[in-house]
């Protein structure tokens, strides 16, 4: 609920910062891919209700295979008061210049710890996990990713931080603009 169009909204300040980051990323041969931005409050409320329904486990193998649904909020992967709702948080990754994201193809990957993780390959840079995988392997400091995956995450983080964003430790894709214009406002308009 709340997502009525395939659009990403954000504050003007975020758009300006992302444009600057895009210019810097292009010098390294990459482009930004933005998966999500502003999230309506009613969407966040829906996630909360969804998390309480243990019987609805359809997406468990893809998005939270190693934790219970009740742990998604406890471990900080979703929040009752999401920073996305303030309009200055984005979920991003990188893709090589000239490529475009493709429709995701589900794969399983085995990381350094031997555990199997779901991966939606969409032509973007290999960060070790898909965006929105609720697992410790999604943390910036995850131990069980390859050196190349760590390097890819560090490049994204350096670009975003140089552009004024703060990294969220539990999710390699999640960044909030420092000095955001609406730090105490949780918007509720639909997209």
mmCIF file with all atom_site columns, C-alpha atoms in Angstrom:
data_model
loop_
_atom_site.group_PDB
_atom_site.id
_atom_site.type_symbol
_atom_site.label_atom_id
_atom_site.label_alt_id
_atom_site.label_comp_id
_atom_site.label_asym_id
_atom_site.label_entity_id
_atom_site.label_seq_id
_atom_site.pdbx_PDB_ins_code
_atom_site.Cartn_x
_atom_site.Cartn_y
_atom_site.Cartn_z
_atom_site.occupancy
_atom_site.B_iso_or_equiv
_atom_site.pdbx_formal_charge
_atom_site.auth_seq_id
_atom_site.auth_comp_id
_atom_site.auth_asym_id
_atom_site.auth_atom_id
_atom_site.pdbx_PDB_model_num
ATOM 1   C CA . UNK A 1 1   ? 0.000  0.000   0.000   1.00 0.00 ? 1   UNK A CA 1
ATOM 2   C CA . UNK A 1 2   ? 1.138  3.509   -0.861  1.00 0.00 ? 2   UNK A CA 1
ATOM 3   C CA . UNK A 1 3   ? 3.111  2.535   -3.962  1.00 0.00 ? 3   UNK A CA 1
ATOM 4   C CA . UNK A 1 4   ? 0.768  3.322   -6.846  1.00 0.00 ? 4   UNK A CA 1
ATOM 5   C CA . UNK A 1 5   ? 3.397  4.133   -9.483  1.00 0.00 ? 5   UNK A CA 1
ATOM 6   C CA . UNK A 1 6   ? 6.823  2.818   -10.441 1.00 0.00 ? 6   UNK A CA 1
ATOM 7   C CA . UNK A 1 7   ? 8.621  5.974   -9.383  1.00 0.00 ? 7   UNK A CA 1
ATOM 8   C CA . UNK A 1 8   ? 11.222 6.846   -6.808  1.00 0.00 ? 8   UNK A CA 1
ATOM 9   C CA . UNK A 1 9   ? 10.757 10.046  -4.861  1.00 0.00 ? 9   UNK A CA 1
ATOM 10  C CA . UNK A 1 10  ? 13.277 11.843  -2.669  1.00 0.00 ? 10  UNK A CA 1
ATOM 11  C CA . UNK A 1 11  ? 14.058 15.296  -1.352  1.00 0.00 ? 11  UNK A CA 1
ATOM 12  C CA . UNK A 1 12  ? 15.682 17.817  -3.675  1.00 0.00 ? 12  UNK A CA 1
ATOM 13  C CA . UNK A 1 13  ? 18.806 17.662  -1.506  1.00 0.00 ? 13  UNK A CA 1
ATOM 14  C CA . UNK A 1 14  ? 19.086 13.906  -2.072  1.00 0.00 ? 14  UNK A CA 1
ATOM 15  C CA . UNK A 1 15  ? 18.588 14.294  -5.833  1.00 0.00 ? 15  UNK A CA 1
ATOM 16  C CA . UNK A 1 16  ? 21.375 16.895  -6.018  1.00 0.00 ? 16  UNK A CA 1
ATOM 17  C CA . UNK A 1 17  ? 23.712 14.725  -3.929  1.00 0.00 ? 17  UNK A CA 1
ATOM 18  C CA . UNK A 1 18  ? 22.980 11.616  -6.032  1.00 0.00 ? 18  UNK A CA 1
ATOM 19  C CA . UNK A 1 19  ? 23.720 13.535  -9.231  1.00 0.00 ? 19  UNK A CA 1
ATOM 20  C CA . UNK A 1 20  ? 27.122 14.496  -7.828  1.00 0.00 ? 20  UNK A CA 1
ATOM 21  C CA . UNK A 1 21  ? 27.802 10.903  -6.744  1.00 0.00 ? 21  UNK A CA 1
ATOM 22  C CA . UNK A 1 22  ? 26.808 9.665   -10.197 1.00 0.00 ? 22  UNK A CA 1
ATOM 23  C CA . UNK A 1 23  ? 29.391 11.953  -11.799 1.00 0.00 ? 23  UNK A CA 1
ATOM 24  C CA . UNK A 1 24  ? 32.092 10.617  -9.482  1.00 0.00 ? 24  UNK A CA 1
ATOM 25  C CA . UNK A 1 25  ? 31.016 6.982   -9.996  1.00 0.00 ? 25  UNK A CA 1
ATOM 26  C CA . UNK A 1 26  ? 31.268 7.419   -13.761 1.00 0.00 ? 26  UNK A CA 1
ATOM 27  C CA . UNK A 1 27  ? 34.991 8.204   -13.359 1.00 0.00 ? 27  UNK A CA 1
ATOM 28  C CA . UNK A 1 28  ? 35.387 4.659   -11.988 1.00 0.00 ? 28  UNK A CA 1
ATOM 29  C CA . UNK A 1 29  ? 33.284 3.141   -14.782 1.00 0.00 ? 29  UNK A CA 1
ATOM 30  C CA . UNK A 1 30  ? 30.055 2.772   -12.797 1.00 0.00 ? 30  UNK A CA 1
ATOM 31  C CA . UNK A 1 31  ? 26.553 4.178   -12.557 1.00 0.00 ? 31  UNK A CA 1
ATOM 32  C CA . UNK A 1 32  ? 24.245 4.338   -9.565  1.00 0.00 ? 32  UNK A CA 1
ATOM 33  C CA . UNK A 1 33  ? 21.133 2.186   -9.412  1.00 0.00 ? 33  UNK A CA 1
ATOM 34  C CA . UNK A 1 34  ? 18.484 3.430   -6.983  1.00 0.00 ? 34  UNK A CA 1
ATOM 35  C CA . UNK A 1 35  ? 16.150 0.701   -5.768  1.00 0.00 ? 35  UNK A CA 1
ATOM 36  C CA . UNK A 1 36  ? 14.055 2.689   -3.307  1.00 0.00 ? 36  UNK A CA 1
ATOM 37  C CA . UNK A 1 37  ? 13.708 6.174   -1.890  1.00 0.00 ? 37  UNK A CA 1
ATOM 38  C CA . UNK A 1 38  ? 10.769 7.756   -0.129  1.00 0.00 ? 38  UNK A CA 1
ATOM 39  C CA . UNK A 1 39  ? 8.448  5.177   1.445   1.00 0.00 ? 39  UNK A CA 1
ATOM 40  C CA . UNK A 1 40  ? 4.903  6.181   2.481   1.00 0.00 ? 40  UNK A CA 1
ATOM 41  C CA . UNK A 1 41  ? 4.116  5.751   6.180   1.00 0.00 ? 41  UNK A CA 1
ATOM 42  C CA . UNK A 1 42  ? 1.237  3.406   5.367   1.00 0.00 ? 42  UNK A CA 1
ATOM 43  C CA . UNK A 1 43  ? 3.693  1.118   3.550   1.00 0.00 ? 43  UNK A CA 1
ATOM 44  C CA . UNK A 1 44  ? 5.823  0.969   6.690   1.00 0.00 ? 44  UNK A CA 1
ATOM 45  C CA . UNK A 1 45  ? 2.703  0.211   8.728   1.00 0.00 ? 45  UNK A CA 1
ATOM 46  C CA . UNK A 1 46  ? 1.903  -2.610  6.292   1.00 0.00 ? 46  UNK A CA 1
ATOM 47  C CA . UNK A 1 47  ? 5.400  -4.093  6.784   1.00 0.00 ? 47  UNK A CA 1
ATOM 48  C CA . UNK A 1 48  ? 4.815  -4.057  10.526  1.00 0.00 ? 48  UNK A CA 1
ATOM 49  C CA . UNK A 1 49  ? 1.489  -5.899  10.179  1.00 0.00 ? 49  UNK A CA 1
ATOM 50  C CA . UNK A 1 50  ? 3.065  -8.333  7.707   1.00 0.00 ? 50  UNK A CA 1
ATOM 51  C CA . UNK A 1 51  ? 5.864  -9.104  10.177  1.00 0.00 ? 51  UNK A CA 1
ATOM 52  C CA . UNK A 1 52  ? 3.316  -10.109 12.826  1.00 0.00 ? 52  UNK A CA 1
ATOM 53  C CA . UNK A 1 53  ? 1.686  -12.687 10.539  1.00 0.00 ? 53  UNK A CA 1
ATOM 54  C CA . UNK A 1 54  ? 3.991  -15.704 10.953  1.00 0.00 ? 54  UNK A CA 1
ATOM 55  C CA . UNK A 1 55  ? 1.794  -17.781 8.625   1.00 0.00 ? 55  UNK A CA 1
ATOM 56  C CA . UNK A 1 56  ? 2.678  -15.562 5.642   1.00 0.00 ? 56  UNK A CA 1
ATOM 57  C CA . UNK A 1 57  ? 6.136  -16.952 4.884   1.00 0.00 ? 57  UNK A CA 1
ATOM 58  C CA . UNK A 1 58  ? 6.004  -16.941 1.077   1.00 0.00 ? 58  UNK A CA 1
ATOM 59  C CA . UNK A 1 59  ? 9.053  -14.654 0.760   1.00 0.00 ? 59  UNK A CA 1
ATOM 60  C CA . UNK A 1 60  ? 11.140 -16.259 3.529   1.00 0.00 ? 60  UNK A CA 1
ATOM 61  C CA . UNK A 1 61  ? 13.443 -18.257 1.196   1.00 0.00 ? 61  UNK A CA 1
ATOM 62  C CA . UNK A 1 62  ? 14.326 -15.083 -0.710  1.00 0.00 ? 62  UNK A CA 1
ATOM 63  C CA . UNK A 1 63  ? 14.446 -12.241 1.817   1.00 0.00 ? 63  UNK A CA 1
ATOM 64  C CA . UNK A 1 64  ? 15.001 -13.746 5.296   1.00 0.00 ? 64  UNK A CA 1
ATOM 65  C CA . UNK A 1 65  ? 16.059 -17.404 4.941   1.00 0.00 ? 65  UNK A CA 1
ATOM 66  C CA . UNK A 1 66  ? 18.175 -17.596 8.123   1.00 0.00 ? 66  UNK A CA 1
ATOM 67  C CA . UNK A 1 67  ? 16.034 -15.629 10.614  1.00 0.00 ? 67  UNK A CA 1
ATOM 68  C CA . UNK A 1 68  ? 12.434 -15.747 11.750  1.00 0.00 ? 68  UNK A CA 1
ATOM 69  C CA . UNK A 1 69  ? 10.018 -13.104 10.561  1.00 0.00 ? 69  UNK A CA 1
ATOM 70  C CA . UNK A 1 70  ? 9.742  -11.721 14.101  1.00 0.00 ? 70  UNK A CA 1
ATOM 71  C CA . UNK A 1 71  ? 13.485 -10.947 14.057  1.00 0.00 ? 71  UNK A CA 1
ATOM 72  C CA . UNK A 1 72  ? 13.294 -8.648  11.015  1.00 0.00 ? 72  UNK A CA 1
ATOM 73  C CA . UNK A 1 73  ? 12.374 -5.625  13.155  1.00 0.00 ? 73  UNK A CA 1
ATOM 74  C CA . UNK A 1 74  ? 14.404 -6.799  16.168  1.00 0.00 ? 74  UNK A CA 1
ATOM 75  C CA . UNK A 1 75  ? 17.580 -6.982  14.075  1.00 0.00 ? 75  UNK A CA 1
ATOM 76  C CA . UNK A 1 76  ? 17.026 -3.574  12.466  1.00 0.00 ? 76  UNK A CA 1
ATOM 77  C CA . UNK A 1 77  ? 16.174 -4.597  8.910   1.00 0.00 ? 77  UNK A CA 1
ATOM 78  C CA . UNK A 1 78  ? 12.814 -2.826  9.133   1.00 0.00 ? 78  UNK A CA 1
ATOM 79  C CA . UNK A 1 79  ? 11.753 -0.099  11.545  1.00 0.00 ? 79  UNK A CA 1
ATOM 80  C CA . UNK A 1 80  ? 8.422  1.155   12.812  1.00 0.00 ? 80  UNK A CA 1
ATOM 81  C CA . UNK A 1 81  ? 9.653  4.669   12.026  1.00 0.00 ? 81  UNK A CA 1
ATOM 82  C CA . UNK A 1 82  ? 11.543 4.204   8.775   1.00 0.00 ? 82  UNK A CA 1
ATOM 83  C CA . UNK A 1 83  ? 14.060 6.802   7.653   1.00 0.00 ? 83  UNK A CA 1
ATOM 84  C CA . UNK A 1 84  ? 12.740 6.209   4.120   1.00 0.00 ? 84  UNK A CA 1
ATOM 85  C CA . UNK A 1 85  ? 9.530  7.959   5.154   1.00 0.00 ? 85  UNK A CA 1
ATOM 86  C CA . UNK A 1 86  ? 11.483 11.202  5.649   1.00 0.00 ? 86  UNK A CA 1
ATOM 87  C CA . UNK A 1 87  ? 12.435 11.300  1.961   1.00 0.00 ? 87  UNK A CA 1
ATOM 88  C CA . UNK A 1 88  ? 16.214 11.426  2.436   1.00 0.00 ? 88  UNK A CA 1
ATOM 89  C CA . UNK A 1 89  ? 17.079 7.728   2.554   1.00 0.00 ? 89  UNK A CA 1
ATOM 90  C CA . UNK A 1 90  ? 17.831 5.656   -0.520  1.00 0.00 ? 90  UNK A CA 1
ATOM 91  C CA . UNK A 1 91  ? 18.630 2.034   -1.254  1.00 0.00 ? 91  UNK A CA 1
ATOM 92  C CA . UNK A 1 92  ? 21.350 1.961   -3.919  1.00 0.00 ? 92  UNK A CA 1
ATOM 93  C CA . UNK A 1 93  ? 23.982 -0.107  -5.660  1.00 0.00 ? 93  UNK A CA 1
ATOM 94  C CA . UNK A 1 94  ? 26.339 0.181   -8.617  1.00 0.00 ? 94  UNK A CA 1
ATOM 95  C CA . UNK A 1 95  ? 26.323 -1.137  -12.154 1.00 0.00 ? 95  UNK A CA 1
ATOM 96  C CA . UNK A 1 96  ? 29.021 -0.937  -14.828 1.00 0.00 ? 96  UNK A CA 1
ATOM 97  C CA . UNK A 1 97  ? 28.611 2.044   -17.128 1.00 0.00 ? 97  UNK A CA 1
ATOM 98  C CA . UNK A 1 98  ? 26.685 1.116   -20.246 1.00 0.00 ? 98  UNK A CA 1
ATOM 99  C CA . UNK A 1 99  ? 24.778 -1.742  -18.619 1.00 0.00 ? 99  UNK A CA 1
ATOM 100 C CA . UNK A 1 100 ? 21.194 -1.545  -17.450 1.00 0.00 ? 100 UNK A CA 1
ATOM 101 C CA . UNK A 1 101 ? 19.577 -3.453  -14.623 1.00 0.00 ? 101 UNK A CA 1
ATOM 102 C CA . UNK A 1 102 ? 17.749 -6.505  -15.877 1.00 0.00 ? 102 UNK A CA 1
ATOM 103 C CA . UNK A 1 103 ? 14.712 -8.262  -14.507 1.00 0.00 ? 103 UNK A CA 1
ATOM 104 C CA . UNK A 1 104 ? 16.070 -10.149 -11.503 1.00 0.00 ? 104 UNK A CA 1
ATOM 105 C CA . UNK A 1 105 ? 16.957 -13.800 -11.971 1.00 0.00 ? 105 UNK A CA 1
ATOM 106 C CA . UNK A 1 106 ? 16.891 -15.850 -8.794  1.00 0.00 ? 106 UNK A CA 1
ATOM 107 C CA . UNK A 1 107 ? 20.059 -17.784 -8.016  1.00 0.00 ? 107 UNK A CA 1
ATOM 108 C CA . UNK A 1 108 ? 21.557 -19.385 -4.971  1.00 0.00 ? 108 UNK A CA 1
ATOM 109 C CA . UNK A 1 109 ? 25.076 -18.482 -3.990  1.00 0.00 ? 109 UNK A CA 1
ATOM 110 C CA . UNK A 1 110 ? 27.425 -20.028 -1.486  1.00 0.00 ? 110 UNK A CA 1
ATOM 111 C CA . UNK A 1 111 ? 29.508 -17.520 0.442   1.00 0.00 ? 111 UNK A CA 1
ATOM 112 C CA . UNK A 1 112 ? 32.731 -17.937 2.366   1.00 0.00 ? 112 UNK A CA 1
ATOM 113 C CA . UNK A 1 113 ? 30.946 -19.423 5.411   1.00 0.00 ? 113 UNK A CA 1
ATOM 114 C CA . UNK A 1 114 ? 29.490 -22.245 3.321   1.00 0.00 ? 114 UNK A CA 1
ATOM 115 C CA . UNK A 1 115 ? 25.892 -21.128 3.877   1.00 0.00 ? 115 UNK A CA 1
ATOM 116 C CA . UNK A 1 116 ? 23.635 -20.796 0.869   1.00 0.00 ? 116 UNK A CA 1
ATOM 117 C CA . UNK A 1 117 ? 22.066 -17.401 0.281   1.00 0.00 ? 117 UNK A CA 1
ATOM 118 C CA . UNK A 1 118 ? 19.460 -16.299 -2.237  1.00 0.00 ? 118 UNK A CA 1
ATOM 119 C CA . UNK A 1 119 ? 20.672 -13.839 -4.835  1.00 0.00 ? 119 UNK A CA 1
ATOM 120 C CA . UNK A 1 120 ? 18.589 -11.923 -7.311  1.00 0.00 ? 120 UNK A CA 1
ATOM 121 C CA . UNK A 1 121 ? 21.031 -11.223 -10.118 1.00 0.00 ? 121 UNK A CA 1
ATOM 122 C CA . UNK A 1 122 ? 19.992 -8.068  -11.963 1.00 0.00 ? 122 UNK A CA 1
ATOM 123 C CA . UNK A 1 123 ? 23.218 -7.113  -13.770 1.00 0.00 ? 123 UNK A CA 1
ATOM 124 C CA . UNK A 1 124 ? 24.435 -4.926  -10.899 1.00 0.00 ? 124 UNK A CA 1
ATOM 125 C CA . UNK A 1 125 ? 27.790 -5.224  -9.170  1.00 0.00 ? 125 UNK A CA 1
ATOM 126 C CA . UNK A 1 126 ? 28.228 -8.314  -6.976  1.00 0.00 ? 126 UNK A CA 1
ATOM 127 C CA . UNK A 1 127 ? 27.846 -7.157  -3.381  1.00 0.00 ? 127 UNK A CA 1
ATOM 128 C CA . UNK A 1 128 ? 27.582 -10.694 -2.003  1.00 0.00 ? 128 UNK A CA 1
ATOM 129 C CA . UNK A 1 129 ? 23.843 -10.511 -1.420  1.00 0.00 ? 129 UNK A CA 1
ATOM 130 C CA . UNK A 1 130 ? 20.760 -9.084  -2.995  1.00 0.00 ? 130 UNK A CA 1
ATOM 131 C CA . UNK A 1 131 ? 19.429 -5.766  -1.836  1.00 0.00 ? 131 UNK A CA 1
ATOM 132 C CA . UNK A 1 132 ? 16.859 -6.356  0.931   1.00 0.00 ? 132 UNK A CA 1
ATOM 133 C CA . UNK A 1 133 ? 18.293 -9.663  2.145   1.00 0.00 ? 133 UNK A CA 1
ATOM 134 C CA . UNK A 1 134 ? 17.591 -9.579  5.878   1.00 0.00 ? 134 UNK A CA 1
ATOM 135 C CA . UNK A 1 135 ? 20.652 -11.380 7.196   1.00 0.00 ? 135 UNK A CA 1
ATOM 136 C CA . UNK A 1 136 ? 23.934 -10.619 8.949   1.00 0.00 ? 136 UNK A CA 1
ATOM 137 C CA . UNK A 1 137 ? 25.727 -11.195 5.653   1.00 0.00 ? 137 UNK A CA 1
ATOM 138 C CA . UNK A 1 138 ? 24.108 -7.921  4.500   1.00 0.00 ? 138 UNK A CA 1
ATOM 139 C CA . UNK A 1 139 ? 25.943 -5.954  7.202   1.00 0.00 ? 139 UNK A CA 1
ATOM 140 C CA . UNK A 1 140 ? 28.735 -3.679  6.006   1.00 0.00 ? 140 UNK A CA 1
ATOM 141 C CA . UNK A 1 141 ? 31.195 -5.612  8.150   1.00 0.00 ? 141 UNK A CA 1
ATOM 142 C CA . UNK A 1 142 ? 30.042 -9.089  7.096   1.00 0.00 ? 142 UNK A CA 1
ATOM 143 C CA . UNK A 1 143 ? 32.889 -11.563 7.444   1.00 0.00 ? 143 UNK A CA 1
ATOM 144 C CA . UNK A 1 144 ? 31.723 -14.191 4.987   1.00 0.00 ? 144 UNK A CA 1
ATOM 145 C CA . UNK A 1 145 ? 31.874 -12.313 1.675   1.00 0.00 ? 145 UNK A CA 1
ATOM 146 C CA . UNK A 1 146 ? 34.696 -12.498 -0.834  1.00 0.00 ? 146 UNK A CA 1
ATOM 147 C CA . UNK A 1 147 ? 37.413 -9.849  -1.072  1.00 0.00 ? 147 UNK A CA 1
ATOM 148 C CA . UNK A 1 148 ? 35.908 -8.631  -4.369  1.00 0.00 ? 148 UNK A CA 1
ATOM 149 C CA . UNK A 1 149 ? 32.419 -8.346  -2.869  1.00 0.00 ? 149 UNK A CA 1
ATOM 150 C CA . UNK A 1 150 ? 33.899 -6.428  0.088   1.00 0.00 ? 150 UNK A CA 1
ATOM 151 C CA . UNK A 1 151 ? 35.747 -4.144  -2.309  1.00 0.00 ? 151 UNK A CA 1
ATOM 152 C CA . UNK A 1 152 ? 32.532 -3.487  -4.247  1.00 0.00 ? 152 UNK A CA 1
ATOM 153 C CA . UNK A 1 153 ? 30.690 -2.610  -1.029  1.00 0.00 ? 153 UNK A CA 1
ATOM 154 C CA . UNK A 1 154 ? 33.529 -0.353  0.091   1.00 0.00 ? 154 UNK A CA 1
ATOM 155 C CA . UNK A 1 155 ? 33.521 1.502   -3.234  1.00 0.00 ? 155 UNK A CA 1
ATOM 156 C CA . UNK A 1 156 ? 29.782 2.136   -2.956  1.00 0.00 ? 156 UNK A CA 1
ATOM 157 C CA . UNK A 1 157 ? 30.155 3.239   0.653   1.00 0.00 ? 157 UNK A CA 1
ATOM 158 C CA . UNK A 1 158 ? 33.052 5.594   -0.153  1.00 0.00 ? 158 UNK A CA 1
ATOM 159 C CA . UNK A 1 159 ? 31.117 7.191   -3.013  1.00 0.00 ? 159 UNK A CA 1
ATOM 160 C CA . UNK A 1 160 ? 27.999 7.644   -0.896  1.00 0.00 ? 160 UNK A CA 1
ATOM 161 C CA . UNK A 1 161 ? 29.859 8.988   2.129   1.00 0.00 ? 161 UNK A CA 1
ATOM 162 C CA . UNK A 1 162 ? 31.882 11.389  -0.033  1.00 0.00 ? 162 UNK A CA 1
ATOM 163 C CA . UNK A 1 163 ? 28.509 12.583  -1.349  1.00 0.00 ? 163 UNK A CA 1
ATOM 164 C CA . UNK A 1 164 ? 27.236 13.364  2.151   1.00 0.00 ? 164 UNK A CA 1
ATOM 165 C CA . UNK A 1 165 ? 25.348 10.168  2.987   1.00 0.00 ? 165 UNK A CA 1
ATOM 166 C CA . UNK A 1 166 ? 25.627 8.066   6.134   1.00 0.00 ? 166 UNK A CA 1
ATOM 167 C CA . UNK A 1 167 ? 25.725 4.280   5.844   1.00 0.00 ? 167 UNK A CA 1
ATOM 168 C CA . UNK A 1 168 ? 23.341 2.089   7.813   1.00 0.00 ? 168 UNK A CA 1
ATOM 169 C CA . UNK A 1 169 ? 25.563 -0.671  9.321   1.00 0.00 ? 169 UNK A CA 1
ATOM 170 C CA . UNK A 1 170 ? 23.035 -3.507  8.901   1.00 0.00 ? 170 UNK A CA 1
ATOM 171 C CA . UNK A 1 171 ? 22.380 -3.007  5.164   1.00 0.00 ? 171 UNK A CA 1
ATOM 172 C CA . UNK A 1 172 ? 25.092 -2.378  2.567   1.00 0.00 ? 172 UNK A CA 1
ATOM 173 C CA . UNK A 1 173 ? 22.537 -0.688  0.241   1.00 0.00 ? 173 UNK A CA 1
ATOM 174 C CA . UNK A 1 174 ? 20.915 1.741   2.738   1.00 0.00 ? 174 UNK A CA 1
ATOM 175 C CA . UNK A 1 175 ? 22.083 5.381   2.997   1.00 0.00 ? 175 UNK A CA 1
ATOM 176 C CA . UNK A 1 176 ? 20.619 8.505   4.601   1.00 0.00 ? 176 UNK A CA 1
ATOM 177 C CA . UNK A 1 177 ? 21.679 12.013  3.673   1.00 0.00 ? 177 UNK A CA 1
ATOM 178 C CA . UNK A 1 178 ? 23.537 13.730  6.512   1.00 0.00 ? 178 UNK A CA 1
ATOM 179 C CA . UNK A 1 179 ? 21.833 16.960  7.533   1.00 0.00 ? 179 UNK A CA 1
ATOM 180 C CA . UNK A 1 180 ? 18.599 15.771  5.923   1.00 0.00 ? 180 UNK A CA 1
ATOM 181 C CA . UNK A 1 181 ? 15.967 18.517  5.580   1.00 0.00 ? 181 UNK A CA 1
ATOM 182 C CA . UNK A 1 182 ? 13.114 16.708  7.399   1.00 0.00 ? 182 UNK A CA 1
ATOM 183 C CA . UNK A 1 183 ? 14.754 14.699  10.221  1.00 0.00 ? 183 UNK A CA 1
ATOM 184 C CA . UNK A 1 184 ? 11.600 14.535  12.364  1.00 0.00 ? 184 UNK A CA 1
ATOM 185 C CA . UNK A 1 185 ? 8.943  14.306  9.644   1.00 0.00 ? 185 UNK A CA 1
ATOM 186 C CA . UNK A 1 186 ? 7.415  11.000  8.565   1.00 0.00 ? 186 UNK A CA 1
ATOM 187 C CA . UNK A 1 187 ? 5.441  11.695  5.400   1.00 0.00 ? 187 UNK A CA 1
ATOM 188 C CA . UNK A 1 188 ? 2.332  9.741   4.534   1.00 0.00 ? 188 UNK A CA 1
ATOM 189 C CA . UNK A 1 189 ? 1.458  10.711  0.960   1.00 0.00 ? 189 UNK A CA 1
ATOM 190 C CA . UNK A 1 190 ? 1.228  7.957   -1.653  1.00 0.00 ? 190 UNK A CA 1
ATOM 191 C CA . UNK A 1 191 ? 3.525  7.631   -4.638  1.00 0.00 ? 191 UNK A CA 1
#
